Coordinates of C-alpha atoms and ligand atoms in Angstrom, one line a residue:
X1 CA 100.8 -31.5 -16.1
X2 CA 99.2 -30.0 -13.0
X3 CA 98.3 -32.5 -10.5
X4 CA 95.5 -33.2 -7.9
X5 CA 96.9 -36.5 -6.8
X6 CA 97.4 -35.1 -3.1
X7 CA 94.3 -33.3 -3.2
X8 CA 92.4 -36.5 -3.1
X9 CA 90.7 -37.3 -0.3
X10 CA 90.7 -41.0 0.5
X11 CA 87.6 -42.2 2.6
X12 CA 87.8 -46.1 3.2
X13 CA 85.7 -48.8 3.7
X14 CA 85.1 -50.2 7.9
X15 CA 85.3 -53.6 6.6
X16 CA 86.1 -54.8 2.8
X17 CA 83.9 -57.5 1.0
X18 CA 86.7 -58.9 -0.5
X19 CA 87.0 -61.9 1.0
X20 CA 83.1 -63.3 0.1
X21 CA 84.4 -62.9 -3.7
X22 CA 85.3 -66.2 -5.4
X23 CA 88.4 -65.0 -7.5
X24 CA 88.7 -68.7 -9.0
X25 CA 84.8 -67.9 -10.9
X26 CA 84.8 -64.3 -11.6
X27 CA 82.2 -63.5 -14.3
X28 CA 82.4 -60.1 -16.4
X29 CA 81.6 -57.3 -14.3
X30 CA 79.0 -58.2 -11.5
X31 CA 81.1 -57.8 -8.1
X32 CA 81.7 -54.1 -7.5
X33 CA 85.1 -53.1 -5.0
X34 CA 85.1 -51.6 -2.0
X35 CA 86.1 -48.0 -3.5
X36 CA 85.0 -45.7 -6.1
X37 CA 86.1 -42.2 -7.3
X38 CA 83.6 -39.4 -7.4
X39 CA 83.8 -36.2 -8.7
X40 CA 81.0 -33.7 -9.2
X41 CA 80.3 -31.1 -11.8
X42 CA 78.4 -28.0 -10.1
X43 CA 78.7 -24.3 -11.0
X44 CA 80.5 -24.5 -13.7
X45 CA 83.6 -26.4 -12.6
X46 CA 84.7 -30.0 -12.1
X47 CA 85.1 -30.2 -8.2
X48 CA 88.1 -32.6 -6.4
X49 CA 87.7 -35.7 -7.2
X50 CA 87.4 -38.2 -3.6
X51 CA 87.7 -41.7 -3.1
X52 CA 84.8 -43.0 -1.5
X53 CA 83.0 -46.1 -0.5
X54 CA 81.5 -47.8 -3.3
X55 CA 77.6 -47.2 -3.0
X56 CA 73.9 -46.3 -4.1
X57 CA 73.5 -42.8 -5.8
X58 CA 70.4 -40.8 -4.8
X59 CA 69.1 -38.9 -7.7
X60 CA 66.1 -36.8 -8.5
X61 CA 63.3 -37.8 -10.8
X62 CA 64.0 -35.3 -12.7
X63 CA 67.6 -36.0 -13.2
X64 CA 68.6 -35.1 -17.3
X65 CA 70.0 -38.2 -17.5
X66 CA 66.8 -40.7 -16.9
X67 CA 64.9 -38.0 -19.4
X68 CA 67.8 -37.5 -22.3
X69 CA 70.3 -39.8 -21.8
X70 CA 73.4 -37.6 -21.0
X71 CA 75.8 -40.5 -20.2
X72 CA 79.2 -41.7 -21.3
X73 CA 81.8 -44.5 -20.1
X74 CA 84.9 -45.9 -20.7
X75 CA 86.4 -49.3 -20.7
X76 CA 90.0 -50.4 -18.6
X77 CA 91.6 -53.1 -17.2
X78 CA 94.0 -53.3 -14.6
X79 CA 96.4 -56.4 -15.0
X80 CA 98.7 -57.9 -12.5
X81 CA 101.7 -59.4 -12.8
X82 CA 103.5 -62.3 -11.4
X83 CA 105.4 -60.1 -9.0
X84 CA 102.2 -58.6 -7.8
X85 CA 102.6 -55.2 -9.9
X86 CA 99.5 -53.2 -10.6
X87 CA 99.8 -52.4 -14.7
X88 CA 97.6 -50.4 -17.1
X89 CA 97.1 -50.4 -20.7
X90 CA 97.4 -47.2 -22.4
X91 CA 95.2 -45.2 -20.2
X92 CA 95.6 -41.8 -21.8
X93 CA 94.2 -43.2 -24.8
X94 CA 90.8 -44.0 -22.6
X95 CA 91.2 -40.6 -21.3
X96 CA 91.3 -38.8 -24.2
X97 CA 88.3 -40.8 -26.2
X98 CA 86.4 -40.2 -22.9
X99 CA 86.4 -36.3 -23.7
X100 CA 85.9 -36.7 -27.1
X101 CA 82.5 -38.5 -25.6
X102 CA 82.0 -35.9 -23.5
X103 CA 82.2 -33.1 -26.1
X104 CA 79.9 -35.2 -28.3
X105 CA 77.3 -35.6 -25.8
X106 CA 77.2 -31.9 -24.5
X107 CA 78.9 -32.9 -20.8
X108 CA 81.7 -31.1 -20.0
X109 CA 85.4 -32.3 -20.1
X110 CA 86.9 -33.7 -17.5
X111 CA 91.0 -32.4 -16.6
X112 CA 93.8 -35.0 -17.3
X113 CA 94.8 -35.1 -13.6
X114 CA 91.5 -35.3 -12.3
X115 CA 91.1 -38.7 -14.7
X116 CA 94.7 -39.7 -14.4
X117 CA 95.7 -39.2 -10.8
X118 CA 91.7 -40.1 -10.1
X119 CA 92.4 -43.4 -11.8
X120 CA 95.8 -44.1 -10.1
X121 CA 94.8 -43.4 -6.6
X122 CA 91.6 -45.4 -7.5
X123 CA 93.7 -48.6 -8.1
X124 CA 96.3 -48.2 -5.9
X125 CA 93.5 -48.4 -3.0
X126 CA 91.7 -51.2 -4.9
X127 CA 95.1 -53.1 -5.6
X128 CA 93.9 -56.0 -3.3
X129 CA 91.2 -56.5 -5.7
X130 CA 93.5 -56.8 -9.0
X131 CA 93.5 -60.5 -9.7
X132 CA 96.2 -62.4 -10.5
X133 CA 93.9 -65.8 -11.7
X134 CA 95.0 -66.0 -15.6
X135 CA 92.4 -64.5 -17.9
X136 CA 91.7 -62.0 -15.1
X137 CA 91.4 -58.9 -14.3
X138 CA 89.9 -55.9 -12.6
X139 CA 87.7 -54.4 -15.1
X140 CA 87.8 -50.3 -14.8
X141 CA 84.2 -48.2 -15.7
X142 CA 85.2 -44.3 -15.7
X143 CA 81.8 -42.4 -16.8
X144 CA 79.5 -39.2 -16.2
X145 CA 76.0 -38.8 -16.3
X146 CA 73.6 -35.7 -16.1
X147 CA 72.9 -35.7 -12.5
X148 CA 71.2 -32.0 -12.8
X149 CA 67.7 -31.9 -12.7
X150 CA 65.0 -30.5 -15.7
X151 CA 62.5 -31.6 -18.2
X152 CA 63.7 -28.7 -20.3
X153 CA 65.8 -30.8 -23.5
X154 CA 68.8 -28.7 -22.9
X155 CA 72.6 -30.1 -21.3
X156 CA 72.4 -30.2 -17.4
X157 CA 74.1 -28.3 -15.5
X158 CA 75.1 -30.6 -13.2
X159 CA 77.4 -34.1 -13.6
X160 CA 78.7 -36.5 -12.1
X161 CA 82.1 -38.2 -12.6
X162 CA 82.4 -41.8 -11.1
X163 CA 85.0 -44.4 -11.8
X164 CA 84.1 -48.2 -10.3
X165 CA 86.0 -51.3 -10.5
X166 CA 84.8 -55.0 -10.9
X167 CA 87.1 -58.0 -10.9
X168 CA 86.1 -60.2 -14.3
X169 CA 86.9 -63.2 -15.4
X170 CA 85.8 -63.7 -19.8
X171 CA 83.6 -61.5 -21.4
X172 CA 82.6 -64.4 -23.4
X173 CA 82.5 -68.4 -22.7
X174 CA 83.6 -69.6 -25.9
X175 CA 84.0 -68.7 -29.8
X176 CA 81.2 -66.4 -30.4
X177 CA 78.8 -66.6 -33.7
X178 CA 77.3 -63.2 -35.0
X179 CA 74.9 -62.3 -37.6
X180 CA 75.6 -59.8 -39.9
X181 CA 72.8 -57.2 -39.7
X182 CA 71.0 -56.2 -42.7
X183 CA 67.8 -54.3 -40.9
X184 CA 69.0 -52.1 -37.9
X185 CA 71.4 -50.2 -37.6
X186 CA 74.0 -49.1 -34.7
X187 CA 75.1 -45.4 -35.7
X188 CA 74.7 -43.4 -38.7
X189 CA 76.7 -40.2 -40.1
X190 CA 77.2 -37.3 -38.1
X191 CA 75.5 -39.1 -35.1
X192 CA 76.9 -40.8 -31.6
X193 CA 78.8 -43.8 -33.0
X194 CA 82.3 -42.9 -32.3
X195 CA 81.2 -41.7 -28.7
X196 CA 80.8 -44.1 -25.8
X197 CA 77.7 -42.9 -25.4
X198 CA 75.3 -45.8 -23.3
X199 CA 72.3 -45.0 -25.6
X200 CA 74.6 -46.5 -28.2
X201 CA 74.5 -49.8 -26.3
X202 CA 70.5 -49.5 -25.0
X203 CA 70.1 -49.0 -29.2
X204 CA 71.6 -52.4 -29.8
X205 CA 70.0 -54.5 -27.6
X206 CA 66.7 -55.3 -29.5
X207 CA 68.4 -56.5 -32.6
X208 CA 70.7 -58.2 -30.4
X209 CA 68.1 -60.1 -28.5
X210 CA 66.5 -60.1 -31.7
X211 CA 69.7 -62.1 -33.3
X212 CA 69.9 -63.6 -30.0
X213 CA 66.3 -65.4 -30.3
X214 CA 67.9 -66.8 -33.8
X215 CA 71.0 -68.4 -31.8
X216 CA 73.6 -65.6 -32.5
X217 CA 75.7 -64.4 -29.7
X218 CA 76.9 -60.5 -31.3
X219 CA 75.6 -59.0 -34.1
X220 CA 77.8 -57.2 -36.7
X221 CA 76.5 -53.9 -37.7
X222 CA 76.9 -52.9 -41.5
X223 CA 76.8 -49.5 -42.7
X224 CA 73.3 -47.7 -42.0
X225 CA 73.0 -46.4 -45.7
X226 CA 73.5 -49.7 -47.3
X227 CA 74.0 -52.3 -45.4
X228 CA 77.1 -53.9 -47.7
X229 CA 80.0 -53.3 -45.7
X230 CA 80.5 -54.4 -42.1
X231 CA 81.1 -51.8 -39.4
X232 CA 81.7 -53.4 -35.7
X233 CA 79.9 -55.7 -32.9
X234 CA 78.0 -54.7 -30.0
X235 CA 81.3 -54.4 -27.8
X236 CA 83.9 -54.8 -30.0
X237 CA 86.1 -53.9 -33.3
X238 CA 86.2 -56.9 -35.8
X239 CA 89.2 -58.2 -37.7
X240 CA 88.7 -60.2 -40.9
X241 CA 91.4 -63.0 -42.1
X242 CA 91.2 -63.3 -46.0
X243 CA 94.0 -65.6 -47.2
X244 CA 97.5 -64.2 -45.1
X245 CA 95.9 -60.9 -45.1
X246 CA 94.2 -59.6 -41.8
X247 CA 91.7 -56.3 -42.4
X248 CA 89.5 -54.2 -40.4
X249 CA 86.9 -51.5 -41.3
X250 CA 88.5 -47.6 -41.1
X251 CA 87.1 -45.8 -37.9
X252 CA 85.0 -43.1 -39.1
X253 CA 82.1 -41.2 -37.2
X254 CA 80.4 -44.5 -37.2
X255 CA 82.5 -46.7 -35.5
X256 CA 84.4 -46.5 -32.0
X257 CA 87.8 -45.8 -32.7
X258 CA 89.0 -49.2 -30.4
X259 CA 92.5 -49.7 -28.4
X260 CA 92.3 -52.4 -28.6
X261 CA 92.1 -52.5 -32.8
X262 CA 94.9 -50.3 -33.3
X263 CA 96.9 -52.0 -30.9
X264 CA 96.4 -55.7 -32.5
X265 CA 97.2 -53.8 -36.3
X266 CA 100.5 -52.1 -34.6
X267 CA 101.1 -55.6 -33.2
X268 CA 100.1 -57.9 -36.2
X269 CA 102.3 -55.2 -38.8
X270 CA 105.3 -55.9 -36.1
X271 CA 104.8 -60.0 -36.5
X272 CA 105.2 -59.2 -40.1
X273 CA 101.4 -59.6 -41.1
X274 CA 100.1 -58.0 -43.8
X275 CA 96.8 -55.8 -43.1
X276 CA 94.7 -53.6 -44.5
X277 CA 92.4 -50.8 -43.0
X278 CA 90.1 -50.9 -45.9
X279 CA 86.1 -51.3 -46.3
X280 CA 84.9 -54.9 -46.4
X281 CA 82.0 -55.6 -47.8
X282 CA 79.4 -58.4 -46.6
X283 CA 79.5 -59.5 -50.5
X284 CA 83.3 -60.3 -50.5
X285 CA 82.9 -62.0 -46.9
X286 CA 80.4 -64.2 -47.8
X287 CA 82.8 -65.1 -51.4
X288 CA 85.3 -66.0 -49.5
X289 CA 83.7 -68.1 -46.9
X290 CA 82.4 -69.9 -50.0
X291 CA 85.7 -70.3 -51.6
X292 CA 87.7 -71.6 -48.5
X293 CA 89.6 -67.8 -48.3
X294 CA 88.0 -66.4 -45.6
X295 CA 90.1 -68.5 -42.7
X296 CA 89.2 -66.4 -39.7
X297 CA 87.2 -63.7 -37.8
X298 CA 87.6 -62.3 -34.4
X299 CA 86.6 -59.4 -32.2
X300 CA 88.6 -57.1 -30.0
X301 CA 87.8 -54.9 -27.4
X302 CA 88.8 -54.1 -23.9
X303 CA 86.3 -56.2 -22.5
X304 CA 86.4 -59.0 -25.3
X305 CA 90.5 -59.3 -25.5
X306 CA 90.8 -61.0 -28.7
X307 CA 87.5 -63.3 -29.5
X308 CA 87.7 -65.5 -32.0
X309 CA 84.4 -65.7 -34.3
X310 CA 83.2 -69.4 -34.8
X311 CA 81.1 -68.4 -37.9
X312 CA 78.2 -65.7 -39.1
X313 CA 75.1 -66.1 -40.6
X314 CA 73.7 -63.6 -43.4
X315 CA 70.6 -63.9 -45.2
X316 CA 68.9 -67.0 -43.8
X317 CA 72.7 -68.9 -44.2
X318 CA 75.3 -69.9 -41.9
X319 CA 78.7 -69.8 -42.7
X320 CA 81.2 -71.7 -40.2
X321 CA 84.7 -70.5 -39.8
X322 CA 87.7 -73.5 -39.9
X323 CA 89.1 -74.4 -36.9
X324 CA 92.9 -72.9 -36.8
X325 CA 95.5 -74.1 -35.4
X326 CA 97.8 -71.2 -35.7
X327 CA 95.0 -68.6 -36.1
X328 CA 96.2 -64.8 -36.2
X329 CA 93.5 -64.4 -33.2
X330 CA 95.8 -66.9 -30.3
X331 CA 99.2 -65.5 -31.6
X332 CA 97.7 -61.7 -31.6
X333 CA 95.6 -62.2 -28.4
X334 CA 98.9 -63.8 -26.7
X335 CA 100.6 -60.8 -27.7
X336 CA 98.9 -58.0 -27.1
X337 CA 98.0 -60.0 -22.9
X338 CA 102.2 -60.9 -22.4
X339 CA 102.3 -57.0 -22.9
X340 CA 99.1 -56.1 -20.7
X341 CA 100.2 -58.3 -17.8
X342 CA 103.9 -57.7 -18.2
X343 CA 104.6 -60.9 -19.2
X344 CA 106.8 -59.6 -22.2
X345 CA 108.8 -56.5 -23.6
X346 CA 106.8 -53.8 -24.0
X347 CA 108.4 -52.3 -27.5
X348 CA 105.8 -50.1 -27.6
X349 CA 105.9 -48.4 -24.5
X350 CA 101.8 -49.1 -23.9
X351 CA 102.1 -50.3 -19.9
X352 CA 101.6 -48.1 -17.1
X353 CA 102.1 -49.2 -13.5
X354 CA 100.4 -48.3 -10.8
X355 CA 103.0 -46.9 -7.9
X356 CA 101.4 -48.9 -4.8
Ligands
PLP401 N1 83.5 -51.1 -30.3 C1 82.5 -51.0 -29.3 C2 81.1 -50.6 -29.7 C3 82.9 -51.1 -28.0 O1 82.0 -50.9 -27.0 C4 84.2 -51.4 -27.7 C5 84.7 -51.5 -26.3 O2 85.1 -50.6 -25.7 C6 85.2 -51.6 -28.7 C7 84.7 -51.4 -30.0 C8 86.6 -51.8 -28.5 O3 87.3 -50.7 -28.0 P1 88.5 -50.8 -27.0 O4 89.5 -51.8 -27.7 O5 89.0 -49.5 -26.8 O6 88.0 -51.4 -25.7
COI402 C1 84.9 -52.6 -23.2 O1 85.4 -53.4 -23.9 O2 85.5 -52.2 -22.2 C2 83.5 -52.1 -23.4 O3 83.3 -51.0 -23.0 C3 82.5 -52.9 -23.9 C4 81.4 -53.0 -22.9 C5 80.1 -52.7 -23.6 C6 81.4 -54.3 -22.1

């Protein structure tokens, strides 16, 4: 692979902000580090991508993206370990989902090495920032928007590639409870659901605050044409436990094909789990909550790790999940984080460390 890790200029900070951060009560993503990588689209090319200081962006009014809504963006982590080593979790897999987002959306695709050695050089400045409090991490945001300016509803012809880093603690507090969504929906066939795309997340929000209002912390999104099989939540893939048997919804162009998902259903078919990648419909969840088989639920997503589901409501009715001692959700979420912050073998060959 051709590489621009040398070609990256590094510009740092005068004085880092890293010491007025309370690593000990990091929430999810709302302290920015000192660096960021840019990289700008212009004349047809993707330019060298530079480590700057993290700050403002000065945009036009008539920048495509406040008009049409040109943006995509990934989700990372970067773990550390005991021994202070940098690790990431199968980053090429966030690379290449980022360009299939990009194709979808009409922004141009960005080279490996200008993602890959971008990313590394990123995090080997910002290694300081990685923290090492357990259930922590520094939480990685690669995206593009239309920075080019027009009213005309056409691609821009300008972009820009950022990449910015916030130490997080949870993404949530505790179990979550979701409502299973029988009005709205997230993504529909042929459309943007597979992409990152952020109009996919601005498009949730109502019926979120909407479910929110009700006492609901997620919504689960069923299919848009009938509304009978569940789909995904806002930020994450869902796994269903009926009996001994863990499932999850196929990916399709609906639903965002998550790391995270396939890497718990490599994970749980290794502990000797049975699953099944199958359709699941809102008709056989709510049977089985009724007839004590449905023993758990839980998300998973970058962000989310493994978050176990306390109960959902459908129709008017609540349905509360047991309490599991031995719950697929701890032994799969300990699994899949001994891996991520090299705690454990990693049989899979998923971690990446960051040379610092
Ligand atoms: N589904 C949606 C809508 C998401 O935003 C995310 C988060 O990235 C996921 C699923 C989980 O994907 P991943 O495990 O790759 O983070
Ligand atoms: C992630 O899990 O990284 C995501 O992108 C979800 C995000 C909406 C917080």
């Amino acid at each position: 692979m051709e590489t621009v890790a040398n070609k990256i200029a590094v510009e740092k900070v005068k004085s880092s902000k890293i010491q007025d951060v309370d690593f000990d009560n990091l929430s999810f993503g709302s302290v920015y580090s000192d660096h960021m990588l840019v990289c700008d689209y212009k004349d047809g090319k993707w330019n060298a991508p530079k480590v700057v200081p993290y700050q403002p962006i000065t945009l036009d009014p008539s920048a495509k993206i406040f008009h049409y809504g040109q943006s995509i963006f990934e989700g990372m982590k970067a773990y550390k370990d005991e021994d202070g080593k940098v690790w990431l979790f199968r980053p090429l897999e966030n690379f290449k989902r980022f360009n299939r987002s990009a194709q979808r959306l009409a922004i141009p695709e960005v080279p490996e090495s200008y993602f890959m050695d971008g990313l590394n050089t990123l995090i080997q400045v910002e290694s300081d920032w990685v923290p090492q409090n357990p259930g922590s991490s520094l939480y990685i945001r690669p995206f593009i928007f239309a920075s080019g300016n027009g009213f005309h509803a056409s691609p821009a012809n300008e972009y820009k590639f950022i990449i910015a880093c916030a130490p997080s603690g949870a993404y949530f507090s505790g179990k979550v409870k979701v409502l299973i969504e029988e009005t709205y929906s997230r993504a529909a066939n042929g459309g943007v659901g597979y992409a990152k795309a952020g109009g996919n997340y601005a498009g949730q929000f109502y019926p979120t605050k909407l479910a929110a209002d009700k006492g609901y912390q997620q919504v689960i999104w069923t299919d848009d044409n009938t509304h009978e099989f569940i789909e995904e939540a806002g930020a994450m893939n869902v796994f269903v436990r009926i009996n001994d048997t863990l499932m999850t919804a196929p990916t399709s162009d609906r639903i965002l094909d998550g790391i995270t998902r396939k890497s718990i259903l490599d994970i749980a078919k290794d502990e000797g789990i049975k699953t099944e990648v199958r359709k699941i419909s809102v008709h056989e969840l709510v049977e089985a909550a009724e007839n004590g088989s449905l023993k758990e639920m839980f998300g998973a997503g970058t962000a989310a790790v493994v978050s176990p589901i306390s109960g959902f409501g459908y129709h008017g009715k609540d349905y509360d999940l047991p309490d599991l001692k031995d719950s697929y959700a701890s032994l799969l979420k300990k699994r899949i984080t001994d891996i991520q912050y090299n705690r454990a073998e990693d049989k899979f060959g998923w971690r990446y460390e960051v040379i610092q």
